[in-house]
Coordinates of C-alpha atoms in Angstrom, one line a residue:
Chain A
M2 CA -26.9 -18.2 -46.3
S3 CA -24.0 -17.0 -43.8
H4 CA -20.9 -17.7 -45.6
V5 CA -17.9 -19.0 -43.2
V6 CA -15.5 -16.8 -46.2
E7 CA -17.0 -14.4 -48.7
A8 CA -15.1 -12.5 -51.7
R9 CA -16.4 -9.4 -52.8
D10 CA -15.2 -8.6 -56.5
L11 CA -11.5 -9.2 -55.0
A12 CA -8.5 -8.0 -57.3
I13 CA -5.6 -10.3 -56.1
G14 CA -1.8 -10.1 -56.4
Y15 CA 1.3 -8.3 -55.2
P16 CA 1.6 -3.9 -55.7
N17 CA 3.8 -4.2 -59.0
R18 CA 1.8 -7.3 -60.2
R19 CA -2.0 -7.7 -60.2
V20 CA -2.1 -11.8 -60.6
G21 CA -6.5 -11.3 -61.0
A22 CA -9.3 -9.3 -60.3
G23 CA -13.1 -9.2 -60.4
I24 CA -13.4 -12.8 -58.0
S25 CA -16.7 -13.0 -56.2
L26 CA -17.1 -16.3 -54.1
G27 CA -18.4 -18.0 -50.9
I28 CA -18.3 -20.8 -49.0
G29 CA -21.1 -21.8 -46.4
H30 CA -20.7 -23.8 -43.3
G31 CA -19.2 -27.4 -43.8
E32 CA -19.2 -27.0 -47.3
A33 CA -16.2 -28.4 -50.2
L34 CA -15.2 -25.8 -52.6
C35 CA -12.5 -26.8 -54.9
L36 CA -10.4 -24.4 -56.8
L37 CA -9.2 -25.8 -60.0
G38 CA -6.5 -23.6 -62.5
P39 CA -3.7 -24.2 -64.4
N40 CA 0.0 -23.5 -63.2
G41 CA 0.5 -19.7 -62.3
S42 CA -3.3 -18.7 -62.7
G43 CA -3.1 -17.3 -59.2
K44 CA -4.5 -20.1 -56.8
T45 CA -2.0 -19.4 -53.9
T46 CA -1.9 -15.7 -54.7
L47 CA -6.1 -16.1 -53.6
F48 CA -5.5 -18.4 -50.7
K49 CA -3.4 -15.9 -49.0
T50 CA -5.3 -13.1 -49.9
L51 CA -8.5 -15.1 -48.1
L52 CA -6.1 -16.1 -45.7
G53 CA -5.3 -12.3 -45.0
L54 CA -1.9 -13.3 -45.5
L55 CA -1.8 -10.6 -48.6
P56 CA -3.6 -7.2 -48.8
P57 CA -6.5 -7.7 -51.3
L58 CA -5.6 -4.9 -54.3
A59 CA -9.1 -3.8 -54.3
G60 CA -12.9 -5.6 -53.2
E61 CA -13.0 -7.0 -49.4
V62 CA -12.5 -10.4 -47.9
R63 CA -15.1 -11.3 -45.0
V64 CA -14.7 -13.9 -43.2
L65 CA -17.6 -15.1 -40.5
D66 CA -19.3 -11.8 -41.7
E67 CA -16.5 -9.4 -40.7
P68 CA -13.6 -8.0 -42.4
V69 CA -10.7 -9.8 -42.8
A70 CA -8.5 -6.6 -41.5
D71 CA -10.6 -6.4 -38.5
W72 CA -9.8 -10.1 -37.1
S73 CA -6.6 -10.5 -34.7
R74 CA -4.4 -13.3 -35.8
A75 CA -5.1 -15.5 -33.0
A76 CA -9.0 -15.1 -33.2
F77 CA -8.5 -15.5 -37.2
A78 CA -6.5 -18.6 -36.2
R79 CA -9.0 -20.3 -34.0
K80 CA -11.7 -20.3 -36.8
V81 CA -9.7 -20.5 -40.2
G82 CA -6.9 -23.5 -40.3
Y83 CA -4.4 -23.3 -43.5
V84 CA -2.5 -26.4 -44.8
P85 CA 0.5 -25.3 -46.8
Q86 CA 2.0 -27.5 -49.5
A87 CA 4.6 -29.7 -47.5
H88 CA 7.9 -28.5 -46.7
A89 CA 11.1 -29.9 -45.3
G90 CA 11.2 -27.9 -42.4
L91 CA 14.5 -26.7 -40.6
F92 CA 14.9 -27.8 -37.2
P93 CA 14.0 -31.5 -35.9
F94 CA 11.0 -30.9 -34.4
T95 CA 8.9 -34.1 -33.7
V96 CA 5.7 -34.8 -35.5
E97 CA 4.1 -33.7 -32.1
D98 CA 5.8 -30.9 -31.7
I99 CA 4.2 -29.4 -35.3
V100 CA 1.0 -30.6 -34.6
L101 CA 1.2 -28.4 -30.9
M102 CA 1.8 -25.4 -32.9
G103 CA -1.8 -25.8 -34.0
R104 CA -2.8 -25.3 -30.6
A105 CA -1.2 -22.0 -30.6
A106 CA -4.2 -20.0 -30.7
R107 CA -5.6 -21.5 -28.4
I108 CA -3.1 -21.4 -25.2
E109 CA -2.8 -18.7 -23.2
R110 CA 0.5 -16.8 -24.6
F111 CA 3.1 -17.4 -22.8
A112 CA 1.9 -21.1 -21.6
A113 CA 2.7 -24.4 -22.3
P114 CA 0.5 -27.0 -23.7
S115 CA -1.4 -28.9 -21.4
R116 CA -2.5 -32.7 -21.5
H117 CA -5.7 -32.0 -23.2
D118 CA -3.6 -30.0 -26.1
R119 CA -1.3 -33.0 -26.2
E120 CA -4.5 -35.4 -26.7
I121 CA -6.3 -33.2 -29.2
A122 CA -3.1 -33.2 -31.3
A123 CA -3.1 -37.2 -30.9
D124 CA -6.6 -37.1 -31.8
C125 CA -5.7 -35.5 -35.1
L126 CA -3.2 -37.9 -36.1
A127 CA -5.3 -40.7 -35.1
A128 CA -8.5 -39.3 -37.3
L129 CA -5.9 -39.4 -40.3
G130 CA -4.4 -42.7 -40.0
V131 CA -0.4 -41.6 -38.8
G132 CA -0.9 -41.8 -34.7
H133 CA 2.0 -43.8 -34.7
L134 CA 4.4 -40.9 -36.0
R135 CA 3.5 -38.7 -32.9
T136 CA 7.1 -39.3 -32.0
R137 CA 9.1 -39.0 -35.0
V138 CA 11.2 -36.4 -36.1
Y139 CA 9.1 -34.3 -39.0
T140 CA 12.4 -33.8 -41.0
E141 CA 12.6 -37.6 -41.2
I142 CA 9.8 -38.5 -42.3
S143 CA 8.3 -38.7 -46.0
G144 CA 6.2 -35.9 -48.2
G145 CA 3.4 -37.7 -47.6
E146 CA 3.4 -38.2 -44.0
R147 CA 4.2 -34.4 -43.9
Q148 CA 1.5 -33.1 -45.3
L149 CA -0.7 -35.7 -43.4
T150 CA 1.4 -33.9 -40.1
L151 CA 0.4 -30.4 -41.6
I152 CA -3.1 -31.3 -42.1
A153 CA -3.7 -32.8 -38.5
R154 CA -1.9 -29.3 -37.2
A155 CA -4.8 -27.5 -39.0
L156 CA -7.1 -29.9 -37.8
A157 CA -5.8 -28.8 -34.1
Q158 CA -6.9 -25.4 -34.5
E159 CA -10.7 -26.8 -34.4
P160 CA -11.8 -24.6 -37.4
A161 CA -14.2 -23.6 -38.7
L162 CA -13.1 -23.2 -42.4
L163 CA -10.0 -25.4 -44.0
V164 CA -7.8 -23.8 -46.6
M165 CA -5.7 -26.5 -48.1
D166 CA -3.1 -25.6 -50.7
E167 CA -3.0 -28.8 -53.0
P168 CA -3.0 -31.4 -50.1
T169 CA -2.7 -34.2 -52.1
A170 CA 0.2 -33.0 -54.4
S171 CA 2.8 -35.0 -52.7
L172 CA 0.7 -38.2 -51.6
D173 CA 0.7 -41.7 -53.1
F174 CA -2.1 -43.1 -54.2
G175 CA -3.5 -44.3 -50.8
N176 CA -2.8 -41.4 -48.8
Q177 CA -4.5 -39.1 -51.7
I178 CA -7.8 -41.0 -50.8
R179 CA -7.3 -41.3 -47.4
V180 CA -7.1 -37.4 -47.7
L181 CA -9.9 -36.7 -49.6
E182 CA -12.2 -39.6 -47.7
H183 CA -11.4 -37.2 -44.1
V184 CA -12.4 -34.1 -46.6
G185 CA -15.8 -35.7 -46.8
R186 CA -15.9 -36.5 -43.0
L187 CA -15.0 -32.6 -42.7
R188 CA -18.1 -31.9 -44.0
G189 CA -19.9 -33.9 -42.2
R190 CA -18.5 -32.0 -39.1
G191 CA -19.4 -29.2 -40.6
I192 CA -16.4 -27.6 -41.5
A193 CA -15.9 -26.2 -44.7
V194 CA -13.2 -27.0 -46.9
L195 CA -11.5 -25.2 -49.6
M196 CA -8.6 -26.9 -51.3
S197 CA -6.8 -26.3 -54.6
T198 CA -6.0 -29.3 -56.9
H199 CA -4.0 -30.0 -60.0
Q200 CA -6.4 -33.2 -60.4
P201 CA -10.0 -32.8 -61.4
E202 CA -11.5 -36.2 -60.5
H203 CA -10.0 -35.2 -57.0
A204 CA -12.3 -32.3 -57.4
L205 CA -15.0 -34.3 -58.9
R206 CA -15.1 -36.3 -56.0
V207 CA -15.5 -34.1 -52.5
A208 CA -16.5 -31.1 -54.0
D209 CA -20.1 -29.4 -53.3
R210 CA -18.8 -26.7 -55.9
I211 CA -15.8 -26.3 -58.2
A212 CA -14.2 -22.9 -58.7
L213 CA -12.5 -22.7 -61.8
L214 CA -9.9 -20.0 -61.9
A215 CA -8.3 -18.9 -65.5
P216 CA -5.2 -16.4 -65.4
G217 CA -6.4 -13.2 -64.2
R218 CA -10.6 -14.0 -63.2
L219 CA -12.7 -16.7 -62.1
A220 CA -13.7 -18.9 -65.2
G221 CA -16.4 -20.7 -63.6
L222 CA -18.2 -21.7 -60.4
G223 CA -21.2 -24.0 -59.3
A224 CA -22.0 -27.5 -58.9
P225 CA -19.1 -30.0 -60.4
A226 CA -21.5 -31.1 -62.9
E227 CA -22.4 -27.8 -64.8
V228 CA -18.9 -26.3 -64.2
A229 CA -16.2 -29.1 -64.6
T230 CA -17.6 -29.8 -68.2
P231 CA -15.1 -30.7 -70.7
D232 CA -15.2 -27.7 -72.5
A233 CA -14.8 -25.5 -69.9
L234 CA -11.7 -28.1 -68.3
A235 CA -10.2 -27.5 -72.0
D236 CA -10.7 -24.0 -71.8
L237 CA -9.0 -23.8 -68.9
Y238 CA -6.2 -25.8 -69.2
G239 CA -5.6 -24.9 -73.0
V240 CA -6.2 -28.7 -74.2
D241 CA -7.9 -30.8 -76.1
A242 CA -11.8 -31.2 -74.9
A243 CA -11.1 -34.9 -76.0
A244 CA -8.4 -35.5 -74.4
I245 CA -9.8 -34.3 -71.3
V246 CA -12.7 -36.6 -71.9
A247 CA -10.1 -39.5 -72.5
S248 CA -7.8 -38.5 -69.3
L249 CA -11.0 -38.2 -66.7
P250 CA -13.5 -41.3 -67.1
A251 CA -15.1 -40.1 -63.8
L252 CA -16.3 -37.0 -66.3
S253 CA -18.3 -39.5 -68.2
R254 CA -20.3 -40.1 -65.1
L255 CA -21.3 -36.4 -64.2
Q256 CA -22.2 -35.3 -67.5
P257 CA -25.8 -36.0 -69.1
P258 CA -24.6 -38.7 -72.3
E259 CA -26.2 -36.5 -74.8
K260 CA -23.5 -33.8 -74.3
H261 CA -20.6 -36.1 -75.5
A262 CA -22.3 -36.7 -78.7
S263 CA -21.6 -32.8 -79.5
Chain B
M19 CA -14.3 -36.1 -31.3
A20 CA -15.2 -39.2 -29.3
E21 CA -15.4 -42.1 -32.3
I22 CA -11.7 -40.8 -33.1
A23 CA -10.9 -40.8 -29.5
A24 CA -11.4 -44.2 -29.2
A25 CA -9.1 -45.1 -32.1
R26 CA -5.8 -44.1 -30.7
P27 CA -4.3 -45.6 -27.5
P28 CA -4.5 -43.3 -24.4
L29 CA -1.3 -40.9 -24.4
A30 CA 2.0 -42.9 -22.5
A31 CA 3.5 -40.7 -19.2
V32 CA 6.5 -39.2 -20.3
P33 CA 9.5 -41.1 -18.6
A34 CA 10.9 -39.3 -15.5
F35 CA 14.5 -38.9 -17.0
A36 CA 12.6 -37.2 -20.0
R37 CA 10.6 -34.6 -17.9
L38 CA 13.9 -34.2 -15.4
R39 CA 16.5 -33.6 -18.8
W40 CA 15.6 -30.0 -18.9
L41 CA 17.2 -29.5 -15.3
A42 CA 20.3 -30.9 -16.4
A43 CA 21.2 -27.4 -18.0
P44 CA 20.6 -25.3 -15.0
L45 CA 22.2 -27.7 -12.8
L46 CA 25.4 -27.3 -14.8
A47 CA 25.0 -23.8 -14.5
L48 CA 24.9 -23.7 -10.8
A49 CA 27.5 -26.0 -10.2
A50 CA 29.8 -24.0 -12.7
A51 CA 29.2 -20.8 -10.6
L52 CA 29.5 -22.6 -7.0
A53 CA 32.9 -23.6 -8.9
A54 CA 34.1 -20.5 -10.1
L55 CA 33.5 -19.1 -6.8
S56 CA 35.8 -21.1 -4.9
F57 CA 38.8 -21.5 -7.4
G58 CA 41.2 -18.8 -7.9
R59 CA 44.6 -17.7 -6.5
Y60 CA 43.2 -18.5 -3.0
P61 CA 41.4 -21.7 -3.7
L62 CA 38.5 -22.7 -1.2
P63 CA 36.9 -26.2 -0.9
A64 CA 33.4 -25.9 -2.9
W65 CA 31.4 -27.1 0.7
E66 CA 32.8 -23.9 2.3
T67 CA 31.3 -21.5 -0.6
V68 CA 28.3 -23.2 0.5
H69 CA 28.6 -23.1 4.1
F70 CA 29.5 -19.1 3.6
L71 CA 26.1 -18.8 1.2
F72 CA 23.8 -20.2 3.9
A73 CA 25.7 -18.1 6.3
A74 CA 25.3 -15.0 4.2
A75 CA 21.5 -16.1 4.1
G76 CA 21.5 -16.2 7.7
I77 CA 20.8 -20.0 7.6
A78 CA 24.1 -21.3 9.4
P79 CA 26.7 -19.9 11.8
M80 CA 30.0 -18.7 11.1
A81 CA 32.8 -17.3 13.1
P82 CA 32.8 -13.2 12.3
D83 CA 36.7 -13.0 11.2
R84 CA 36.2 -15.8 8.8
Y85 CA 33.2 -14.6 7.7
A86 CA 34.4 -11.0 6.7
L87 CA 37.6 -12.8 4.8
L88 CA 35.4 -15.0 2.8
H89 CA 33.0 -12.1 2.1
N90 CA 36.0 -10.0 1.0
L91 CA 36.9 -12.8 -1.6
I92 CA 33.5 -14.4 -2.6
V93 CA 31.5 -11.3 -2.7
E94 CA 33.4 -8.5 -3.4
I95 CA 36.3 -9.9 -5.8
R96 CA 34.6 -13.2 -7.2
L97 CA 30.9 -12.4 -7.3
P98 CA 31.1 -9.7 -9.9
R99 CA 33.3 -11.6 -12.4
V100 CA 30.8 -14.8 -11.9
L101 CA 27.8 -12.7 -12.5
A102 CA 29.2 -11.0 -15.8
A103 CA 30.0 -14.6 -16.7
I104 CA 26.5 -15.7 -16.2
L105 CA 24.8 -12.9 -17.7
V106 CA 27.4 -12.5 -20.8
G107 CA 27.5 -16.0 -21.7
A108 CA 23.5 -16.5 -21.0
S109 CA 22.8 -13.4 -23.2
L110 CA 25.1 -14.7 -26.0
S111 CA 23.6 -18.3 -25.9
V112 CA 20.2 -17.4 -26.1
S113 CA 20.5 -14.6 -28.5
G114 CA 22.2 -17.1 -30.9
A115 CA 19.1 -19.6 -30.4
A116 CA 17.1 -16.6 -31.1
Y117 CA 18.6 -15.4 -34.1
Q118 CA 18.4 -19.0 -35.1
A119 CA 15.2 -19.3 -34.8
L120 CA 14.1 -15.9 -36.2
F121 CA 16.0 -16.1 -39.4
R122 CA 15.2 -19.9 -39.9
N123 CA 19.0 -20.1 -40.1
P124 CA 21.2 -22.6 -37.6
L125 CA 24.5 -21.0 -38.7
V126 CA 23.6 -17.3 -37.4
S127 CA 24.8 -16.1 -34.2
P128 CA 25.3 -12.9 -32.5
G129 CA 28.7 -13.0 -34.0
L130 CA 27.9 -13.6 -37.8
L131 CA 25.5 -11.4 -37.9
G132 CA 27.9 -8.4 -37.5
V133 CA 25.9 -7.7 -33.9
L134 CA 29.0 -7.9 -31.7
A135 CA 31.3 -5.9 -34.5
G136 CA 28.5 -3.5 -34.4
A137 CA 28.2 -3.0 -31.1
S138 CA 32.2 -2.6 -30.6
A139 CA 32.5 -0.1 -32.9
G140 CA 29.9 1.7 -31.3
A141 CA 31.2 1.5 -28.0
A142 CA 34.6 2.5 -29.0
L143 CA 33.1 5.5 -30.9
A144 CA 31.5 6.6 -27.9
I145 CA 34.4 5.6 -25.1
V146 CA 37.0 8.0 -27.7
A147 CA 34.2 10.6 -27.9
G148 CA 34.3 10.4 -23.6
A149 CA 30.7 9.3 -23.3
D150 CA 29.3 8.1 -20.2
W151 CA 28.2 4.4 -19.4
L152 CA 24.8 4.9 -20.6
L153 CA 25.8 6.5 -23.7
V154 CA 28.5 4.1 -24.2
Q155 CA 25.7 1.3 -24.2
T156 CA 23.1 3.1 -26.3
S157 CA 26.1 3.6 -29.3
A158 CA 26.6 -0.3 -28.7
F159 CA 23.0 -1.0 -29.2
V160 CA 22.0 1.3 -31.9
M161 CA 25.1 0.0 -34.0
G162 CA 24.6 -3.3 -33.5
L163 CA 20.8 -3.0 -34.7
A164 CA 22.7 -0.9 -37.5
A165 CA 24.9 -4.0 -38.4
V166 CA 21.7 -6.8 -38.2
G167 CA 19.9 -4.5 -40.3
I168 CA 22.7 -4.4 -42.6
G169 CA 23.4 -7.9 -42.7
V170 CA 19.7 -8.9 -43.2
G171 CA 18.8 -6.4 -45.7
I172 CA 21.7 -7.4 -47.9
A173 CA 20.3 -11.1 -47.3
H174 CA 16.9 -9.7 -49.2
A175 CA 18.3 -7.6 -51.5
F176 CA 20.6 -10.4 -52.7
G177 CA 19.2 -13.7 -52.1
G178 CA 15.8 -13.6 -50.8
G179 CA 16.9 -14.3 -47.3
S180 CA 18.4 -17.8 -48.0
I181 CA 20.9 -19.4 -45.4
I182 CA 24.0 -18.6 -47.0
M183 CA 23.5 -15.0 -48.2
L184 CA 22.3 -14.1 -44.9
I185 CA 25.7 -15.3 -43.9
L186 CA 27.4 -13.5 -46.3
G187 CA 25.3 -10.4 -45.4
G188 CA 26.2 -10.6 -41.9
I189 CA 30.1 -11.0 -42.7
L190 CA 29.7 -8.0 -45.1
S191 CA 28.4 -6.3 -42.4
G192 CA 30.7 -7.4 -39.4
A193 CA 33.5 -6.5 -41.9
L194 CA 31.6 -2.7 -42.4
F195 CA 31.8 -2.3 -38.8
A196 CA 35.2 -3.6 -38.2
S197 CA 36.9 -1.0 -40.3
L198 CA 34.7 1.4 -38.6
L199 CA 36.1 0.3 -35.7
T200 CA 39.7 0.4 -37.2
I201 CA 38.9 4.0 -37.8
V202 CA 38.2 4.9 -34.6
K203 CA 41.1 3.1 -32.9
Y204 CA 43.0 5.0 -35.5
M205 CA 41.6 8.4 -34.3
A206 CA 42.3 7.1 -30.3
D207 CA 44.9 8.2 -28.4
P208 CA 47.7 5.9 -29.0
Y209 CA 49.1 6.2 -25.4
S210 CA 46.2 5.9 -23.7
Q211 CA 42.7 5.2 -25.4
L212 CA 44.2 2.5 -27.7
P213 CA 45.3 0.1 -25.2
S214 CA 42.7 0.0 -23.3
I215 CA 40.4 -0.3 -26.9
V216 CA 42.1 -3.3 -28.0
Y217 CA 42.4 -5.0 -24.5
W218 CA 38.7 -4.6 -23.7
L219 CA 37.8 -6.0 -27.1
M220 CA 40.1 -9.1 -26.9
G221 CA 37.5 -10.2 -24.1
S222 CA 38.0 -10.5 -20.1
L223 CA 35.5 -10.6 -17.3
G224 CA 38.0 -9.0 -14.8
Q225 CA 36.7 -5.5 -15.6
A226 CA 33.5 -6.1 -14.1
N227 CA 32.9 -4.3 -11.0
F228 CA 30.0 -4.6 -8.7
D229 CA 28.0 -1.3 -9.8
D230 CA 28.3 -1.3 -13.8
M231 CA 27.0 -5.2 -13.1
A232 CA 24.0 -4.3 -11.3
W233 CA 23.5 -1.7 -13.5
A234 CA 23.9 -3.9 -16.1
A235 CA 21.7 -6.9 -14.8
I236 CA 18.4 -5.5 -14.9
P237 CA 18.0 -4.7 -18.5
M238 CA 19.9 -8.2 -19.6
A239 CA 18.2 -10.3 -17.3
L240 CA 15.0 -9.1 -18.4
G241 CA 15.8 -9.3 -22.3
I242 CA 17.0 -12.9 -21.3
L243 CA 13.8 -13.4 -20.1
L244 CA 11.9 -11.7 -22.3
L245 CA 13.2 -13.7 -25.0
C246 CA 12.5 -17.2 -23.2
L247 CA 9.0 -16.4 -23.3
M248 CA 8.8 -15.8 -26.8
G249 CA 9.6 -19.8 -27.4
R250 CA 7.0 -20.8 -28.6
A251 CA 6.3 -18.0 -30.9
L252 CA 9.5 -18.8 -32.5
D253 CA 8.7 -22.1 -32.8
A254 CA 5.8 -21.2 -35.3
L255 CA 8.3 -18.7 -36.7
A256 CA 10.8 -21.8 -37.8
M257 CA 7.8 -23.3 -40.1
G258 CA 7.6 -19.1 -42.0
D259 CA 5.7 -16.4 -41.9
D260 CA 3.0 -17.1 -43.2
E261 CA 2.4 -20.6 -41.6
A262 CA 3.1 -18.5 -38.7
R263 CA 0.5 -16.2 -39.0
A264 CA -2.1 -18.8 -40.2
L265 CA -1.4 -20.2 -36.8
G266 CA -2.3 -17.3 -34.8
V267 CA 1.0 -15.9 -34.5
P268 CA 1.9 -11.8 -34.6
V269 CA 4.8 -12.3 -36.8
T270 CA 5.8 -8.6 -37.1
A271 CA 5.6 -8.2 -33.3
V272 CA 7.7 -11.0 -32.3
R273 CA 10.0 -10.2 -34.5
L274 CA 10.7 -7.1 -33.7
V275 CA 10.7 -7.7 -30.1
T276 CA 13.2 -11.0 -30.4
I277 CA 15.3 -8.8 -32.5
A278 CA 16.0 -5.6 -30.2
A279 CA 16.4 -8.0 -26.9
A280 CA 18.7 -10.3 -28.8
T281 CA 20.4 -7.3 -30.2
L282 CA 20.2 -5.2 -27.0
I283 CA 21.7 -7.9 -24.6
S284 CA 24.6 -9.1 -27.2
A285 CA 25.6 -5.7 -27.8
M286 CA 25.4 -5.3 -23.8
T287 CA 27.6 -8.4 -23.4
V288 CA 30.3 -6.4 -25.6
S289 CA 30.6 -3.3 -23.0
I290 CA 30.8 -5.6 -20.5
A291 CA 33.6 -8.2 -21.7
G292 CA 34.6 -7.5 -25.1
M293 CA 34.4 -9.5 -28.7
I294 CA 33.5 -12.9 -27.1
G295 CA 32.9 -15.5 -30.2
W296 CA 31.8 -18.6 -30.8
I297 CA 29.3 -19.3 -27.9
G298 CA 26.3 -17.5 -29.5
L299 CA 26.9 -20.3 -32.2
I300 CA 27.2 -23.4 -30.4
V301 CA 25.9 -23.3 -27.2
P302 CA 22.3 -23.5 -29.0
H303 CA 23.3 -26.6 -30.8
I304 CA 24.5 -28.0 -27.7
A305 CA 21.5 -27.2 -26.2
R306 CA 19.2 -28.6 -29.2
L307 CA 21.2 -31.7 -28.6
L308 CA 20.2 -31.8 -25.0
V309 CA 16.5 -30.7 -24.9
G310 CA 15.3 -30.7 -28.7
P311 CA 14.2 -28.2 -31.0
G312 CA 11.2 -26.7 -29.2
N313 CA 12.2 -23.0 -28.4
A314 CA 10.3 -22.9 -25.0
R315 CA 12.8 -25.6 -23.4
L316 CA 15.7 -24.7 -25.9
L317 CA 16.2 -21.1 -25.0
P318 CA 16.4 -21.7 -21.2
A319 CA 18.5 -24.7 -21.5
A320 CA 20.8 -22.0 -23.9
A321 CA 21.1 -19.3 -21.6
S322 CA 21.9 -22.0 -18.7
L323 CA 24.6 -23.9 -20.7
G324 CA 25.7 -20.4 -21.9
A325 CA 26.2 -19.4 -18.9
A326 CA 28.2 -22.6 -17.4
F327 CA 30.3 -22.5 -20.5
L328 CA 31.6 -19.0 -19.9
L329 CA 31.9 -19.8 -16.4
F330 CA 34.2 -22.3 -17.6
A331 CA 36.1 -20.9 -20.3
D332 CA 36.8 -17.9 -17.5
G333 CA 37.9 -20.4 -15.0
L334 CA 40.3 -21.4 -17.5
A335 CA 41.5 -18.1 -18.9
R336 CA 42.0 -17.4 -14.8
N337 CA 43.7 -20.4 -13.8
L338 CA 45.6 -21.8 -17.0
S339 CA 48.6 -19.6 -16.7
T340 CA 49.7 -16.7 -14.1
A341 CA 49.0 -14.2 -16.3
E342 CA 45.0 -14.3 -17.4
L343 CA 44.5 -15.2 -20.7
P344 CA 41.6 -13.0 -23.0
I345 CA 38.5 -14.7 -22.6
G346 CA 37.6 -14.3 -26.1
I347 CA 41.2 -16.1 -27.0
V348 CA 39.4 -19.2 -25.2
T349 CA 36.1 -19.3 -26.1
E350 CA 37.6 -19.8 -29.5
L351 CA 40.0 -22.6 -28.8
L352 CA 37.5 -24.5 -26.7
G353 CA 35.0 -23.1 -29.4
I354 CA 36.3 -24.7 -32.6
P355 CA 36.4 -28.6 -31.2
V356 CA 33.0 -28.4 -29.7
F357 CA 31.7 -27.1 -33.0
L358 CA 33.3 -29.5 -34.9
I359 CA 31.7 -32.6 -33.0
V360 CA 28.1 -30.5 -33.1
L361 CA 28.8 -30.1 -36.8
H362 CA 29.0 -33.7 -37.0
R363 CA 26.2 -34.6 -34.9
V364 CA 23.4 -32.2 -36.5
R365 CA 24.9 -31.8 -40.1
R366 CA 21.9 -34.0 -41.2
G367 CA 19.1 -31.4 -40.7
W368 CA 20.7 -28.8 -42.4
T369 CA 20.6 -30.8 -45.9
S370 CA 17.3 -28.5 -46.7

């Protein structure tokens, strides 16, 4: 199976600080892979390496079978969209301005966005249920609305892969569900999704596969029922397995009942 | 996307006044240029200046002796100065706006980053050494570039490039080059070189002559144009380096081109007109209030407004008293109240 993005025996980190090593994973077209890991396990560092923003310390990242270093930034942006954690921003751009930035790699270098680009921007906002924000000022909307705006911006790139760094972290309950539903819909359209989250139940809800990133290494990769076991999660987060089961009722629906007896 | 498109109402057309708002700044600059060509010790009615310009273009007839008089007055005496005001005002403002976007910092300008101090030290050094025009420009540019480098370097070494550290870095770098300038002044001949350096740095557009302006106009106009073309890339850069890269913007190239162009044109303003403060800080904010933060519209608007602002300030400097005031002083006096108004309007956006 061909992969949208593939990491081969990857070592990640900074020249003076190695964060992780021996990481191998691949994401197929239309697949949703969720990355779980405690704070400081290197989720963002791994994403930056996969996105070509940080050179790998060892190993290789390939996007659509080409080494990531061989891609021009513009060509890469037409295939891979990145949703960072929402930030306040500095200059009072409108939400439409921000989403139109997602069209940058599809517009001639010095040209202005066309009506078609503006329509795509409006569609991406409407698809996330925030079409009404289009003319609002980005610095004045709520954190959740900003996050949805940044997702709309990445969608405006019309990517084959969406990399989302804790997309539900700053959202209220309704917006969390909305984003997760949308992740499901993206898979339906053949867009692969790689997202990190601190909430295992979100991963259980949308992921085709789950990856567990322990500090320094990949602790597990596979179908949710195989990987997200109470014992594995307890190991990953350094807490009691019974506490995991108590906090995550969704787990019991995945696990065969006899496993709980142990 | 068809089923999604149905979910939203069609895009409303942008109202005509909003679409034409970008025209306000260039029209203001044009009006200011016309006024600057008309006012002076020998005032002309604006319509006569327009008449002369049409005559010069061969469209309207004009009596030959009147034409010769106006040619002398408008083209030979006033035009170099007006061109200098337009180029200097536009350069300082557009590079201020570009620096603000590039460094994600609404409080930087060519003056605050130390570029003007660096360029004046460089130019003064070359003048004292008896260098020719090209070498003076080169020395101003190189020292201006060094000043940005030192300021940004200090900010990154000590504060991770935060807003306040970049300003402190710029102040330190400016202080360093100000003391270099003092050394140069100390070494200069106190009877001929020193007064000329001092008067030149106070700022005046009166030194502009046609030959120098013709030489300076090409790189400055190109630099302004280049920065204006960087607009969309600078928008993405305002979101942060990683995000801009992920959006497909070649960040390193954009950063190098922007710093080189903005530093070059602001260094050249120093050798044309001395140190003119405040414009590069306040005009971008006025332009942002007018056309919004999108750099594709902001940079041309800042260039036009900067030209208009400096033409206006030069008009005051020339006409306020019988002896001409240094324009650097006029822009500072004008700039402080304008900045207070701008500060009041935009401070909400600076809290982050």
